[in-house]
Structure formats: structure tokens, C-alpha cells
XYZ file of C-alpha atoms in Angstrom:
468
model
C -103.242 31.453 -33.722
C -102.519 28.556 -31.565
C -105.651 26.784 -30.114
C -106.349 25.958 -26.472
C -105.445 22.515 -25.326
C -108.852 21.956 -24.137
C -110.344 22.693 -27.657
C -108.049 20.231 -28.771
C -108.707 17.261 -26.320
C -112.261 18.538 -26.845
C -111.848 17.883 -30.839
C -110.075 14.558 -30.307
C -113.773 13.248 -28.240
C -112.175 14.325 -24.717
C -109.456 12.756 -22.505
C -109.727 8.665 -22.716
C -110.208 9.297 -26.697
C -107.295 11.563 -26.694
C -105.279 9.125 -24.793
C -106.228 5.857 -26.410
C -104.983 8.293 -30.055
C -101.465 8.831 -28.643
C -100.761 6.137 -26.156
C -100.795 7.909 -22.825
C -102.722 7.606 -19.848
C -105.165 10.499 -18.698
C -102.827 11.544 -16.109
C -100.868 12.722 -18.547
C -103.844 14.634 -20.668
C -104.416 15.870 -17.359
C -100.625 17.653 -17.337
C -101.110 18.800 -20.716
C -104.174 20.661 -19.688
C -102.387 21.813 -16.430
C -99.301 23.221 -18.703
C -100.700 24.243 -21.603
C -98.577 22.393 -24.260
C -98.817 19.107 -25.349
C -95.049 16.892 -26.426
C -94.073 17.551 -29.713
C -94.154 14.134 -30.696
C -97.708 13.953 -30.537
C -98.186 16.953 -32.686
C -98.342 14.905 -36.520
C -101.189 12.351 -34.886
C -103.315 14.918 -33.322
C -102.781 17.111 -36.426
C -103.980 14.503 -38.717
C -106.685 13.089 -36.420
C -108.240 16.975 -35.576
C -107.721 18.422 -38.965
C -105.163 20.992 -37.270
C -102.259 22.472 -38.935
C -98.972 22.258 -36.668
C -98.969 25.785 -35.760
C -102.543 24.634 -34.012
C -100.452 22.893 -31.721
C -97.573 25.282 -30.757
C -98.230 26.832 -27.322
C -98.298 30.678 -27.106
C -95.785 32.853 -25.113
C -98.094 33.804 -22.638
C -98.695 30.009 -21.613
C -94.844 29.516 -21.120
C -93.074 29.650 -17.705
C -91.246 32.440 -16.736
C -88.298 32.990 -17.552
C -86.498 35.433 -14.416
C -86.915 32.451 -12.037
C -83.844 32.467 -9.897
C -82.776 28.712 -10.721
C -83.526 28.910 -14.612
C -87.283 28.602 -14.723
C -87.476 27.841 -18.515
C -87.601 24.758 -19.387
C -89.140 25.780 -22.889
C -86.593 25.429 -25.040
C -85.564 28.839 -25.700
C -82.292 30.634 -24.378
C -82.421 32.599 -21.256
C -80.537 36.111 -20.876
C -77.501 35.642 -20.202
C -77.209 37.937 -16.999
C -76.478 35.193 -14.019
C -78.589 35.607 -10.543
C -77.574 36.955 -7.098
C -76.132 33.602 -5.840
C -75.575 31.471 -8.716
C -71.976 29.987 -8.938
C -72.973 26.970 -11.842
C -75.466 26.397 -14.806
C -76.530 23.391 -16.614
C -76.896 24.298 -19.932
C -79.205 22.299 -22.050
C -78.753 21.604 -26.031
C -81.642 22.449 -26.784
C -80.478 26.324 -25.438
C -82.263 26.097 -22.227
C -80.216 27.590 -19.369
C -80.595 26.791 -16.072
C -78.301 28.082 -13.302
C -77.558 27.356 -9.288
C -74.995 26.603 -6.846
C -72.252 24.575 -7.696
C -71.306 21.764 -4.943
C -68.284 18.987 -5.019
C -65.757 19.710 -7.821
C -64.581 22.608 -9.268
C -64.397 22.438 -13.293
C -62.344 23.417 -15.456
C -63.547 22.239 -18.739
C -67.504 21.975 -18.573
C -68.982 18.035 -17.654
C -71.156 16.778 -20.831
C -72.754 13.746 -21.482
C -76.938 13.137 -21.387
C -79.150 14.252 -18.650
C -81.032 11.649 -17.494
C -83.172 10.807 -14.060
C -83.159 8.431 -11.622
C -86.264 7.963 -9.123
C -84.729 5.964 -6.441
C -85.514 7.868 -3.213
C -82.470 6.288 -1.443
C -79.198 5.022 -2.585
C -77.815 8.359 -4.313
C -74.046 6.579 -3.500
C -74.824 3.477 -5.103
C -76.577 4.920 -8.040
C -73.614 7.457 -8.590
C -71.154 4.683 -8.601
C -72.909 2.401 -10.739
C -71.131 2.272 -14.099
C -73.813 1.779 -16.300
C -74.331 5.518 -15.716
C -71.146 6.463 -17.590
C -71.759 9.129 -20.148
C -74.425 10.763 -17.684
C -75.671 13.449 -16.085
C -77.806 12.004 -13.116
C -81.000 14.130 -12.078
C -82.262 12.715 -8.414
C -86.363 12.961 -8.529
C -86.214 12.881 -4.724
C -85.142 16.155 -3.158
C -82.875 15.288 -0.123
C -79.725 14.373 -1.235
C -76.832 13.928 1.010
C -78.398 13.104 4.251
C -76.859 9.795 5.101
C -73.164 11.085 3.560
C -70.791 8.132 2.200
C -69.480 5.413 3.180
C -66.586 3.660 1.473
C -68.972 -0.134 1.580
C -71.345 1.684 -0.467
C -68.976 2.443 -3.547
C -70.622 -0.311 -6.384
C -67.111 0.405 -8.411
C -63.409 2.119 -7.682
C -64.718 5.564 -9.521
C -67.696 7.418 -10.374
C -68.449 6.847 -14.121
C -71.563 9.328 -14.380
C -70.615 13.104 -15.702
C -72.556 14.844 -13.049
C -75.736 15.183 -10.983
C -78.533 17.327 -10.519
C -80.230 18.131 -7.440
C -83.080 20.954 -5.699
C -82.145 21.285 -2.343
C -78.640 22.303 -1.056
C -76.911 19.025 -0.080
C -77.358 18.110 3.370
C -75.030 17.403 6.156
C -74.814 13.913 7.278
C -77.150 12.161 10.206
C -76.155 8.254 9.831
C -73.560 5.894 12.030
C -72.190 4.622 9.327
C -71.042 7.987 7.498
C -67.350 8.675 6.790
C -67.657 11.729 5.100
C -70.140 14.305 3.625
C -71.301 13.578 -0.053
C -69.962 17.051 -0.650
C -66.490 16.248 0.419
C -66.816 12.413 -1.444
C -67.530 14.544 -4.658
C -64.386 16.748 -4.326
C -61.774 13.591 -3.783
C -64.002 12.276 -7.043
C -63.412 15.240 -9.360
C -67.292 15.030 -9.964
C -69.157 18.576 -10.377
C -72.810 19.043 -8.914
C -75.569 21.670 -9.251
C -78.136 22.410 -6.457
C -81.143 24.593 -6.740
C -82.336 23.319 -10.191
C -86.363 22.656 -10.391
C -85.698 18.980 -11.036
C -89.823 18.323 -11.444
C -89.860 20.458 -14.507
C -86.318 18.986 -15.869
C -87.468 15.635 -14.968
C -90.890 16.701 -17.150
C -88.840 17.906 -19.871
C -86.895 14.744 -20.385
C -89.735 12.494 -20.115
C -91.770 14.367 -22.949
C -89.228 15.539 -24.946
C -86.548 12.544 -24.982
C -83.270 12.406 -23.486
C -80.710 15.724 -25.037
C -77.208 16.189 -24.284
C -76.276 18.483 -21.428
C -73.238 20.465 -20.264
C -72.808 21.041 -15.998
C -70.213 24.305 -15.327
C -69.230 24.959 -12.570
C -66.112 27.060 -12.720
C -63.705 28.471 -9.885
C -63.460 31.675 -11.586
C -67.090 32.326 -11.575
C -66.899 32.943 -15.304
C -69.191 31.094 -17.794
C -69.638 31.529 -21.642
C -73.065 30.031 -22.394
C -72.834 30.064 -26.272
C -69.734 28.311 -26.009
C -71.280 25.949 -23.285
C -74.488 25.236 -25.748
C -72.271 24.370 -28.448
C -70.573 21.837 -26.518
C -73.910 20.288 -25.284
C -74.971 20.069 -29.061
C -71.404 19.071 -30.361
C -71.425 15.729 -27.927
C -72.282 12.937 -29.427
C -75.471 10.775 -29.121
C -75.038 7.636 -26.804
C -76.508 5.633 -29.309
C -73.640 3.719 -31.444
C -71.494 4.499 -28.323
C -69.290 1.737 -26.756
C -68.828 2.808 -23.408
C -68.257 -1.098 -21.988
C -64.399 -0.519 -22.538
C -64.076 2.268 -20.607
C -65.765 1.115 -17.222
C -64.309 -2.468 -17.341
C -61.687 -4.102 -15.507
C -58.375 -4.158 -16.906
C -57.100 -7.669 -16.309
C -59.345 -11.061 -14.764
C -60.161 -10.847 -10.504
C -61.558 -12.893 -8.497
C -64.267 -12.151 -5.738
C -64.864 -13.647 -2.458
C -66.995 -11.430 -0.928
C -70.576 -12.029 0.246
C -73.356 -9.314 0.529
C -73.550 -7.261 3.710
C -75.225 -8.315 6.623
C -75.108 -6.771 10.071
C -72.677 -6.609 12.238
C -69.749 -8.051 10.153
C -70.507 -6.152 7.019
C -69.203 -7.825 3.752
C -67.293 -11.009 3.904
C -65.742 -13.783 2.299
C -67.789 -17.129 2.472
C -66.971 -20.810 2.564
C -67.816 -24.361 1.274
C -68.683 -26.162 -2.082
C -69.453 -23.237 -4.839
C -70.449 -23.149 -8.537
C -67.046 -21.536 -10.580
C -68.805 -19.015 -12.404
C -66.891 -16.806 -14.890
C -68.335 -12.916 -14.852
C -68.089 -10.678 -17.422
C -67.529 -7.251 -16.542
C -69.381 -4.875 -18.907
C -69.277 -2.522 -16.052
C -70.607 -4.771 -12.917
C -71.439 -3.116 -9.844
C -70.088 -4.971 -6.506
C -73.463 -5.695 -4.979
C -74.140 -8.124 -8.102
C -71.203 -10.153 -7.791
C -71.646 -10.281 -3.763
C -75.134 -11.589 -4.596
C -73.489 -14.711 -6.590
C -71.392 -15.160 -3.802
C -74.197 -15.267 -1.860
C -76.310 -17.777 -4.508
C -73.746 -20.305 -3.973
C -71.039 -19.138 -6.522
C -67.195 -19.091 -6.757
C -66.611 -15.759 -9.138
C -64.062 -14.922 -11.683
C -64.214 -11.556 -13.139
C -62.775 -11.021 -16.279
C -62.967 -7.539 -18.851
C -65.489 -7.330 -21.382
C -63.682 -7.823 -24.120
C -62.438 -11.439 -23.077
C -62.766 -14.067 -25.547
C -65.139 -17.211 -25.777
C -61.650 -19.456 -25.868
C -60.320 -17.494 -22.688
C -63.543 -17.167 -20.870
C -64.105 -21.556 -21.805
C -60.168 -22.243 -20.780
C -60.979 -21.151 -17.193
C -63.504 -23.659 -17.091
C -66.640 -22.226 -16.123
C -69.907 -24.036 -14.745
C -71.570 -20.827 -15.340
C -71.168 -17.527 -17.083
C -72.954 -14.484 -15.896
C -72.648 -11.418 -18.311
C -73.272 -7.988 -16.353
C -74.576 -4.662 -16.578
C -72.856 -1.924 -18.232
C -73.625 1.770 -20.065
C -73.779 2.373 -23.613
C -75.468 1.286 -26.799
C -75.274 -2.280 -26.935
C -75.390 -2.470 -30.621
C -72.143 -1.201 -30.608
C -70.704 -3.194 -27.525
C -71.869 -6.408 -29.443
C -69.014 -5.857 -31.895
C -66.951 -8.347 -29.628
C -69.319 -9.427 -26.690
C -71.664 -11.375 -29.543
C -69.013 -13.839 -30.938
C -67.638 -14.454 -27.180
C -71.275 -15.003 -25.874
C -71.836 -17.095 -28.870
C -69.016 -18.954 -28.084
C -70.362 -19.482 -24.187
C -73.692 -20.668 -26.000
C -72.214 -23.309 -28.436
C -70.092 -24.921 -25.429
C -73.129 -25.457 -24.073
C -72.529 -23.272 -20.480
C -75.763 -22.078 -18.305
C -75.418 -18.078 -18.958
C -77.119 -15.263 -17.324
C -77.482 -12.120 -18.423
C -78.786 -8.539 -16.630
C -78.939 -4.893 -18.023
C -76.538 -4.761 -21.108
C -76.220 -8.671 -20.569
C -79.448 -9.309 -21.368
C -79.337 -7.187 -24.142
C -76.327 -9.043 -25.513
C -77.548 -12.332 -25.190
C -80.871 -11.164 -27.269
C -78.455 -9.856 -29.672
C -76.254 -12.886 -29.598
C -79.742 -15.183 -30.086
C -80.730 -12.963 -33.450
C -82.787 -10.594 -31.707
C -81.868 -6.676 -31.957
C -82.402 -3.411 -29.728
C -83.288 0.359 -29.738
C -83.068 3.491 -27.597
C -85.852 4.261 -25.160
C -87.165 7.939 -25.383
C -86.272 8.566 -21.943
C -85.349 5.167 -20.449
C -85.913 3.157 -16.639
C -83.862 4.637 -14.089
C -85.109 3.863 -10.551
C -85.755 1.683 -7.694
C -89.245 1.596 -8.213
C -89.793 -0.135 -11.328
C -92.742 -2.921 -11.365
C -91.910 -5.556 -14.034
C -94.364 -9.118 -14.297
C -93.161 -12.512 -14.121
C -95.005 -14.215 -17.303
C -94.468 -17.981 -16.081
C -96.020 -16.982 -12.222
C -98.122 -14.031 -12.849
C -95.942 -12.674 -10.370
C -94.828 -8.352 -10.018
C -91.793 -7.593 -9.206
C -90.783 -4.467 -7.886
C -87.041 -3.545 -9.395
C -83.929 -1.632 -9.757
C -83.675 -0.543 -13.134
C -80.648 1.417 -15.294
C -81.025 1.499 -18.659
C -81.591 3.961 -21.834
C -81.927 0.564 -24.588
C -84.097 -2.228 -24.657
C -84.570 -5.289 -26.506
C -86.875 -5.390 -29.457
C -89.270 -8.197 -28.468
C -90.650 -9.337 -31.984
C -86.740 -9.416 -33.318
C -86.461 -12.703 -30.713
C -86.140 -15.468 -32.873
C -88.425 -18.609 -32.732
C -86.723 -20.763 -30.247
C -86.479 -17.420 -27.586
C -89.366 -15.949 -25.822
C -90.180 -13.248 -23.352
C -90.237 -14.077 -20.092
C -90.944 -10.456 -18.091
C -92.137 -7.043 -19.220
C -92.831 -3.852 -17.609
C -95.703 -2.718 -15.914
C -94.743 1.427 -16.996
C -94.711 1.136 -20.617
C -94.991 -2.934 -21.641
C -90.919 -3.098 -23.108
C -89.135 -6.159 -22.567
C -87.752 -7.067 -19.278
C -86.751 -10.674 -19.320
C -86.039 -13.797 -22.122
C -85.299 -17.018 -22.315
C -83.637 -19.286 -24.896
C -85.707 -22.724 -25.743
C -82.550 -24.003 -27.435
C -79.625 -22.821 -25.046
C -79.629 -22.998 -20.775
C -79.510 -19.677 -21.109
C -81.927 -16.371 -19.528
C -81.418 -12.741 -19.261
C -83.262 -10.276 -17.135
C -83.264 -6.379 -18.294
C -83.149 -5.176 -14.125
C -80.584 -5.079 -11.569
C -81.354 -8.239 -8.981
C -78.996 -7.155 -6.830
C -81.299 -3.706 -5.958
C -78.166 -1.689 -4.450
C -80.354 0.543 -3.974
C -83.728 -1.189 -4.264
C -85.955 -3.630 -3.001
C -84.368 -7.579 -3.122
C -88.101 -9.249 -4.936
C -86.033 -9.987 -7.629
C -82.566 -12.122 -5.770
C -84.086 -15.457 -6.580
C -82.837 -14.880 -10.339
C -79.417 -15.412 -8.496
C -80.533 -18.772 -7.123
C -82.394 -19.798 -10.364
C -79.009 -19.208 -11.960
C -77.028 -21.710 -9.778
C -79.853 -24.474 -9.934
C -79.592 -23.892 -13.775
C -75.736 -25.366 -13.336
C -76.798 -27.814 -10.614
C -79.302 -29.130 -13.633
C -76.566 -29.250 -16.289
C -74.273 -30.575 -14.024
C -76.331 -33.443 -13.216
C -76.602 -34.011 -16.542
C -73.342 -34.420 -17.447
């Protein structure tokens, strides 16, 4: 017979004991209390700890949601019925067997979109954080409700296509109310081929993820109206893991660019810039645009070039600088052939910075190694601390990986670390000119605390340039 969760908290010596056991805060005792059920990957600790067997710990049926909600409900686990509500023209079906259904906005599809459902809590900035391709391989669930209400704009596109799978949203999509709107978000979606799903209770999904881990998900929404879930869950399960996936190749550029443009400032929007820059070499593990404005903006002169570009190519266009970007995937598996090019950068003796999947290249390239979050930072409000200055930044974040701080070797240390959960969020090398940062500077969308990285960067040069 299952016990109540306060008998349990109550056996563990209440809520800051039961906290300190598994690492939480009491907020999130409190939610336990408030659903009944506490994460599964508690259960071994508390089990040991409270003398409880594991069937202690499973919640009864009569503490789980219901299961006729309109939109799904469930979020348990367990299948739903298969009969599909008054209204509902798309489900996102879960590997795990959950089922939940709505409407189906922006493209039709005909095979069902899977990849990994993840969220993002960035309360503006939906365009920017759909076109950002370190989301490749993902289905994006937006925390904030209101999705749509500022349309699209072409300036706001961070690449050429959408990389993520799909997104998740509560509320219909609403019509546009800004000047600088070109079309609705619906109608960008449909030119896109990208499938959305309204109506879902994104608080419990968002929940579910961040106690459970991150599981594969597939988004239907077909023209015919006709779904087969088994066939749907099978394809959610049959996807593989992001972990060991290389998705760097797929999002970069196909042959070297070079950018000119600065970041946008009213009334002229994005321009070129003049006068004496820093030739900086960028490589493009999937870069967004608003990062490589914002070295334009430091002060730099930018060549873009694909991520699988050499040390000897990236060195023969002469760099003062190389920055190594953001991009999706596991980046054990991108490291393959970014390591020996960065290692390459490193033994010339260039000033390197690294964000996102750059910094977790460089760490790799340095010795050090990296893992998969259980639910990862997605989000524009992310506070991170400045080591050196004390100082908290509050950041853009996109990741699912992180760097393994005690796998930095001796002559690397950590120079920032986050305020939700204490992972790594910045290093530097003590033997190289070289730094990395595990947040998006650029903060398109997000707040800008963090461009001086960008300047920091280009003094770095000025330094070895002097020098030399």
C-alpha cells in the first residue's frame, strides 16, 4: 500500500531534512506534497534513508490526474484511450505512452515531427528562439503562454531555417499587434514546414520534464485528421537519444562567409560598420546572427567558416582571433573533428573564444570532458556568477550538456557557474589566451549583462597583438 507523501517527508525529519537528503529546495517538497508523488529518481535514497520498500513510494491511482481532460490531462505516464476530443486536430505523443492532444497550427504533416521535448522560459523572443540552431533535434515547449503576439519579422530570423522539430504552446496563437510585423507566426510556420500544437497544459509538461528528464516526443498533426497512436509511440521510443548525436553538420554553413553586419539599432536597423577591425575567423557550429553582429559590434572583421574546417585552413586565413559558436548536439560526438582543429588554434597560439557548444569544445580540447543535463538551461532568465567580480549575470541560455568541472585539467579553471543548480558556466585556460562561456552573450532574446565577453574578447587580441 503506497504511503502518503507527508508520512514520508515526516519519516525523513520534515521538509529542510528531506531536501538537504535529495538535493532540492523546499519549494520543491512543497510540489511533491501538492501532487502527491515524488520523482522517481529520488525513490532508491528515500527508500534507503526511511527504511521503505519502492512500492512505498509509488503514488496510488486515486492521487493521479485525470485522465478525460480535453487537452490530454495525464501526464502520468500511462496511455490515454485512444478516442480523440471534440476539437482536437493534433497530439503530441510522449515515449513514455503519455498522449496529449490539441489543435494543430502552422504545417500540416505528413510523417509525424520527433526529436526531444524540451522547454524554453524566455517570455519574449519565441522567433529568435525557434530559429536558433542549437535547438535542432527539438521539440520547443514555450513556459510563457502568449505566443504569437508580435508575429515575425524577417530581421528576427537568427539562421536561413528553423532547425527545432516543433513547438508546444497553451493558448491558441495570437494575431499580431507590433509595427514591425510582416506576417502572423502562423503563416511564418506554414512557409517553414514546421508543425505546432496549441492547447497542451504546458505547466504540467514543463513539470514532467523537469522531474522526470528529457524523453523523446512525436508532434502529429495530420491533414487527414487520422492518427495511429501505437504507431506514433513507437516512433517516439524508436528515435534516438541526443546524446552521441552530431548534429553540428547539419546546421552549419556549407562553404566560408563573411559578415559585415552590426547589431540593430533604431531607426536604420542592422548595418554594415566601418574602420580598423580585429580579423576574427568564426566557426559555425550552428551560430545564430545576433552573435556574429555582436563581434561586429566589439570591434571585429568576421569570417565564417563550417564546423568542420581545419586548424591549417582556419590558420591560412590568418586570424587575430577565433571565436567558436554555439550549436545543438552532444559535443562528445562533435569533438571528433572540432578537438584537433581547436587544438590546432591553441598551439598557434590565437586568442579563442568559445560560447554554448564552443565552450564545451574548448574544455574538451583542454582535457576536460562533458555530460547530459537531466533537463538542461533553456531561457532568458538564467542567473550565472562572475567568480573573478562577484558579479550575477542574468543570461540567455540553450543547452542540454555541460562541462564536467573537476575533468578541467590543472592549468584551466572555472571562471562562472550557475546560480539554478551550481554546473559550469564559464573557464579559462592558464596556459592558452583562451576562455569559453557556456551562455549566449548575444541574448537574442535576453537581457545584454553579459556583451562585455564580446569586448573582453577583442582586448584579448589587442593584448597579444601588442605582444607580438
Amino acid at each position: 500500500m503506497p504511503m502518503s507523501i507527508d508520512t514520508i517527508i515526516a519519516r525523513l525529519g520534515g521538509p529542510e531534512a528531506t531536501a538537504r537528503l535529495t538535493g532540492v529546495g523546499t519549494e520543491a517538497i512543497r510540489k511533491w506534497r501538492q501532487a502527491q508523488a515524488i520523482p522517481s529518481r529520488h525513490w532508491p535514497i528515500i527508500a534507503q534513508t526511511a527504511g521503505l520498500s519502492l512500492a512505498d513510494l509509488q503514488p496510488s491511482e486515486s492521487t493521479l490526474p485525470d485522465k478525460s481532460s480535453p487537452t490530454g490531462g495525464s501526464i502520468t505516464g500511462s496511455s490515454m484511450p485512444d478516442a480523440r476530443p471534440d476539437g482536437a486536430t493534433a497530439a503530441l505523443v510522449l515515449a513514455d505512452g503519455t498522449i496529449l492532444w490539441g489543435k494543430g497550427f502552422g504545417a500540416f504533416t505528413q510523417q509525424p515531427s520527433i526529436g526531444e521535448i524540451c522547454f524554453s522560459t524566455s517570455m519574449t523572443g519565441y522567433q529568435e528562439t525557434l530559429t536558433d540552431p542549437s535547438f535542432a533535434g527539438q521539440i520547443i515547449t514555450f513556459t510563457f503562454p502568449h505566443i504569437g503576439n508580435v508575429g515575425t519579422t524577417g530581421e528576427d530570423d537568427e539562421a536561413d531555417k528553423v532547425a527545432a522539430r516543433g513547438l508546444v504552446v497553451k493558448e491558441d496563437i495570437t494575431d499580431p499587434a507590433n509595427w514591425r510585423s510582416t506576417a502572423s507566426l502562423d503563416a511564418w510556420l506554414k512557409k517553414r514546414d514546421v508543425p505546432g500544437i496549441a492547447g497542451i497544459d504546458t505547466r504540467t509538461l514543463t513539470l514532467k520534464i523537469r522531474d522526470q528528464g528529457a524523453q523523446n516526443a512525436a508532434l502529429f498533426f495530420p491533414e487527414n485528421g487520422k492518427f495511429d497512436l501505437p504507431a506514433l509511440e513507437a516512433a517516439a521510443k524508436a528515435w534516438p537519444s541526443l546524446e552521441g548525436m552530431d548534429l553540428a553538420k547539419e546546421v552549419t554553413c556549407k562553404a566560408p562567409y563573411t559578415w559585415a553586419d552590426s547589431v540593430w539599432e533604431w531607426p536604420a536597423g542592422t548595418r554594415p560598420v566601418s574602420g580598423s577591425r580585429r580579423k576574427v575567423v568564426a566557426v559555425d557550429y550552428g551560430a545564430k546572427r545576433n552573435i556574429l553582429r555582436c563581434l561586429v559590434a566589439a570591434g571585429c572583421d568576421v569570417t565564417v567558416v563550417p564546423a568542420t574546417t581545419s586548424a591549417e585552413d582556419i590558420l591560412a586565413l590568418k586570424p587575430e582571433g577565433v571565436f567558436l559558436s554555439n550549436g545543438p548536439g552532444d559535443p562528445a560526438a562533435t569533438a571528433t573533428y572540432a578537438v584537433p582543429a581547436i587544438k590546432g588554434v591553441l598551439d598557434a597560439g590565437i586568442p579563442l573564444f568559445g560560447i554554448c557548444l564552443g565552450h564545451q569544445l574548448l574544455a574538451q580540447a583542454l582535457g576536460g570532458k562533458t555530460y547530459k543535463l537531466d533537463r538542461g538551461h533553456r531561457g532568458a532568465n538564467q542567473p550565472v556568477k562572475d567568480l573573478s567580480t562577484g558579479r550575477v549575470e542574468i543570461t540567455s541560455q540553450n543547452h542540454g550538456f555541460a562541462v564536467d568541472a573537476d575533468s578541467l585539467p590543472a592549468d584551466a579553471h572555472v571562471t562562472h557557474v550557475s546560480l539554478f543548480d551550481g554546473s559550469n558556466e564559464g573557464l579559462a585556460s592558464d596556459r592558452y589566451a583562451a576562455f569559453s562561456v557556456q551562455y549566449h552573450p548575444e541574448a537574442s532574446p535576453g537581457p545584454s549583462d553579459s556583451f562585455y565577453l564580446f569586448e573582453r574578447f577583442v582586448a584579448m587580441i589587442d593584448a597579444h597583438a601588442g605582444k607580438n
